[in-house]
Amino acid sequence: MRKVKGLAAAAATVLLLSACTDGGSSAADEQPAPAGRTVEDALSSFGSIDEAYDAVAGVLDCDPGSTAEPVTIQIDGYLPEYRMCTDTVEIVRYENEADRTKASELLNAAENPLPYFAEGSNWHVLVLPGREGGKPGSDHIAALAEELGGRFVGLATG
């Protein structure tokens, strides 16, 4: 497992491992919150990486035998929990929403951002570019986000 220290190094890792594409997330790509609640309040959370994995595996075809190494980011000295769903799909669980928000900002601010991912209050499901193996499309990740009570973050359309 490769550990990346510091936010600058984490951003560099995201740049190196993200797909070559222009754009970022669009408000149209994100799911609205129910009336009276903020989007963040409405997002689901998981108590452990295994709970997150089980939820993702209920929607995507995860491979429990995957030996792929996750991409790791250390946030303010804290290393989130990681588990690979497949060789190309990574699940990340953070201690809290603030750490997930910092990671989301890095993903969205990267020069070559990930084209799409799902996120909840304290989790991400990332489709890693540059890896061998089948990759779920944006429609699959959008459906996953909806099923898990999170939101889909994707490139602006149009």
Short mmCIF file of C-alpha atoms in Angstrom, two decimals:
data_model
loop_
_atom_site.label_atom_id
_atom_site.label_comp_id
_atom_site.label_asym_id
_atom_site.label_seq_id
_atom_site.Cartn_x
_atom_site.Cartn_y
_atom_site.Cartn_z
CA MET A 1 0.00 0.00 0.00
CA ARG A 2 1.38 3.39 -0.97
CA LYS A 3 0.89 6.23 1.53
CA VAL A 4 0.94 9.79 0.32
CA LYS A 5 1.78 12.48 2.88
CA GLY A 6 0.40 15.99 2.87
CA LEU A 7 -2.31 17.59 0.82
CA ALA A 8 0.09 18.79 -1.88
CA ALA A 9 1.42 15.27 -2.39
CA ALA A 10 -2.13 13.93 -2.35
CA ALA A 11 -3.11 16.38 -5.05
CA ALA A 12 -0.10 15.28 -7.10
CA THR A 13 -1.17 11.65 -6.72
CA VAL A 14 -4.68 12.47 -7.87
CA LEU A 15 -3.20 14.30 -10.87
CA LEU A 16 -1.02 11.34 -11.78
CA LEU A 17 -3.77 8.77 -11.42
CA SER A 18 -6.72 10.68 -12.82
CA ALA A 19 -7.97 10.48 -16.36
CA CYS A 20 -7.05 13.13 -18.91
CA THR A 21 -10.19 15.17 -19.27
CA ASP A 22 -11.42 18.72 -18.94
CA GLY A 23 -14.20 19.80 -16.64
CA GLY A 24 -15.42 19.25 -13.14
CA SER A 25 -18.61 18.53 -11.32
CA SER A 26 -21.77 20.32 -12.18
CA ALA A 27 -24.62 21.24 -9.92
CA ALA A 28 -26.83 19.45 -12.45
CA ASP A 29 -24.88 16.26 -11.79
CA GLU A 30 -25.49 16.31 -8.05
CA GLN A 31 -28.63 15.05 -6.38
CA PRO A 32 -30.71 17.68 -4.54
CA ALA A 33 -31.44 17.40 -0.83
CA PRO A 34 -34.94 16.96 0.52
CA ALA A 35 -36.72 20.19 1.50
CA GLY A 36 -35.45 21.66 4.77
CA ARG A 37 -32.15 19.77 4.73
CA THR A 38 -28.79 20.53 3.21
CA VAL A 39 -27.28 18.15 0.68
CA GLU A 40 -24.59 17.17 3.22
CA ASP A 41 -27.22 16.33 5.88
CA ALA A 42 -29.03 14.09 3.41
CA LEU A 43 -25.97 12.01 2.46
CA SER A 44 -25.56 8.54 3.92
CA SER A 45 -22.61 7.40 6.01
CA PHE A 46 -21.05 4.06 6.93
CA GLY A 47 -19.72 2.86 10.28
CA SER A 48 -16.87 0.81 8.79
CA ILE A 49 -15.12 0.07 5.52
CA ASP A 50 -16.65 -3.43 5.57
CA GLU A 51 -20.15 -1.95 5.87
CA ALA A 52 -19.39 0.34 2.91
CA TYR A 53 -17.97 -2.58 0.91
CA ASP A 54 -21.05 -4.72 1.57
CA ALA A 55 -23.33 -1.89 0.45
CA VAL A 56 -21.32 -1.30 -2.74
CA ALA A 57 -21.13 -5.05 -3.43
CA GLY A 58 -24.92 -5.15 -3.22
CA VAL A 59 -25.06 -2.85 -6.25
CA LEU A 60 -21.85 -3.49 -8.22
CA ASP A 61 -20.18 -6.81 -8.91
CA CYS A 62 -17.31 -6.57 -6.42
CA ASP A 63 -14.52 -9.15 -6.50
CA PRO A 64 -13.57 -10.13 -2.95
CA GLY A 65 -10.40 -11.71 -4.38
CA SER A 66 -9.11 -8.45 -5.91
CA THR A 67 -5.44 -7.95 -5.10
CA ALA A 68 -5.27 -4.43 -6.57
CA GLU A 69 -3.66 -1.83 -4.36
CA PRO A 70 -5.76 1.19 -3.45
CA VAL A 71 -4.64 4.75 -4.07
CA THR A 72 -4.24 6.30 -0.64
CA ILE A 73 -4.34 9.91 0.51
CA GLN A 74 -3.30 11.03 3.97
CA ILE A 75 -5.37 13.98 5.18
CA ASP A 76 -3.90 16.05 8.01
CA GLY A 77 -2.04 13.01 9.35
CA TYR A 78 -5.09 10.76 9.07
CA LEU A 79 -5.26 7.82 6.68
CA PRO A 80 -8.83 6.88 5.69
CA GLU A 81 -9.91 3.25 5.35
CA TYR A 82 -9.64 1.73 1.88
CA ARG A 83 -10.95 -1.39 0.21
CA MET A 84 -10.96 -2.37 -3.43
CA CYS A 85 -14.26 -3.51 -4.92
CA THR A 86 -12.58 -4.55 -8.16
CA ASP A 87 -9.21 -3.82 -9.74
CA THR A 88 -10.64 -0.48 -10.94
CA VAL A 89 -13.16 0.50 -8.25
CA GLU A 90 -11.98 1.77 -4.87
CA ILE A 91 -14.08 2.39 -1.77
CA VAL A 92 -12.84 4.97 0.74
CA ARG A 93 -14.34 5.55 4.19
CA TYR A 94 -13.41 8.64 6.19
CA GLU A 95 -13.80 9.25 9.92
CA ASN A 96 -15.97 12.27 9.27
CA GLU A 97 -17.54 14.52 6.69
CA ALA A 98 -14.79 17.14 6.97
CA ASP A 99 -12.14 14.66 5.79
CA ARG A 100 -14.37 13.49 2.94
CA THR A 101 -14.93 17.11 1.96
CA LYS A 102 -11.17 17.75 1.85
CA ALA A 103 -10.68 14.68 -0.34
CA SER A 104 -13.57 15.76 -2.60
CA GLU A 105 -11.98 19.19 -3.01
CA LEU A 106 -8.71 17.54 -4.06
CA LEU A 107 -10.51 15.33 -6.56
CA ASN A 108 -12.46 18.25 -8.04
CA ALA A 109 -9.49 20.66 -8.10
CA ALA A 110 -7.09 18.27 -9.81
CA GLU A 111 -5.79 19.37 -13.19
CA ASN A 112 -7.16 16.11 -14.61
CA PRO A 113 -10.09 15.29 -12.32
CA LEU A 114 -11.72 11.90 -12.16
CA PRO A 115 -14.56 11.96 -14.69
CA TYR A 116 -17.10 10.73 -12.14
CA PHE A 117 -17.45 9.22 -8.68
CA ALA A 118 -20.00 8.66 -5.93
CA GLU A 119 -19.82 10.19 -2.47
CA GLY A 120 -21.70 10.18 0.77
CA SER A 121 -21.23 11.92 4.07
CA ASN A 122 -18.08 9.93 4.92
CA TRP A 123 -17.32 7.82 1.83
CA HIS A 124 -16.27 7.78 -1.81
CA VAL A 125 -16.55 5.17 -4.53
CA LEU A 126 -13.87 6.00 -7.10
CA VAL A 127 -13.36 4.54 -10.57
CA LEU A 128 -9.59 4.58 -11.02
CA PRO A 129 -8.28 5.46 -14.46
CA GLY A 130 -5.25 3.78 -15.97
CA ARG A 131 -6.02 0.39 -14.48
CA GLU A 132 -6.62 -2.85 -16.32
CA GLY A 133 -10.07 -4.35 -16.02
CA GLY A 134 -13.67 -3.44 -16.58
CA LYS A 135 -14.82 -0.06 -15.37
CA PRO A 136 -18.42 0.73 -14.48
CA GLY A 137 -19.82 3.57 -16.53
CA SER A 138 -21.11 6.83 -15.16
CA ASP A 139 -24.67 5.50 -15.29
CA HIS A 140 -23.68 2.60 -13.01
CA ILE A 141 -21.97 4.93 -10.54
CA ALA A 142 -24.95 7.32 -10.61
CA ALA A 143 -27.28 4.40 -9.82
CA LEU A 144 -24.92 3.28 -7.04
CA ALA A 145 -24.93 6.77 -5.52
CA GLU A 146 -28.73 6.86 -5.57
CA GLU A 147 -29.04 3.34 -4.12
CA LEU A 148 -26.61 4.13 -1.27
CA GLY A 149 -28.13 7.50 -0.39
CA GLY A 150 -25.17 9.46 -1.71
CA ARG A 151 -24.67 11.66 -4.71
CA PHE A 152 -23.10 11.30 -8.12
CA VAL A 153 -20.37 13.78 -9.04
CA GLY A 154 -19.59 13.87 -12.74
CA LEU A 155 -18.36 16.04 -15.54
CA ALA A 156 -20.58 18.86 -16.70
CA THR A 157 -22.70 17.87 -19.64
CA GLY A 158 -23.09 20.08 -22.65
#
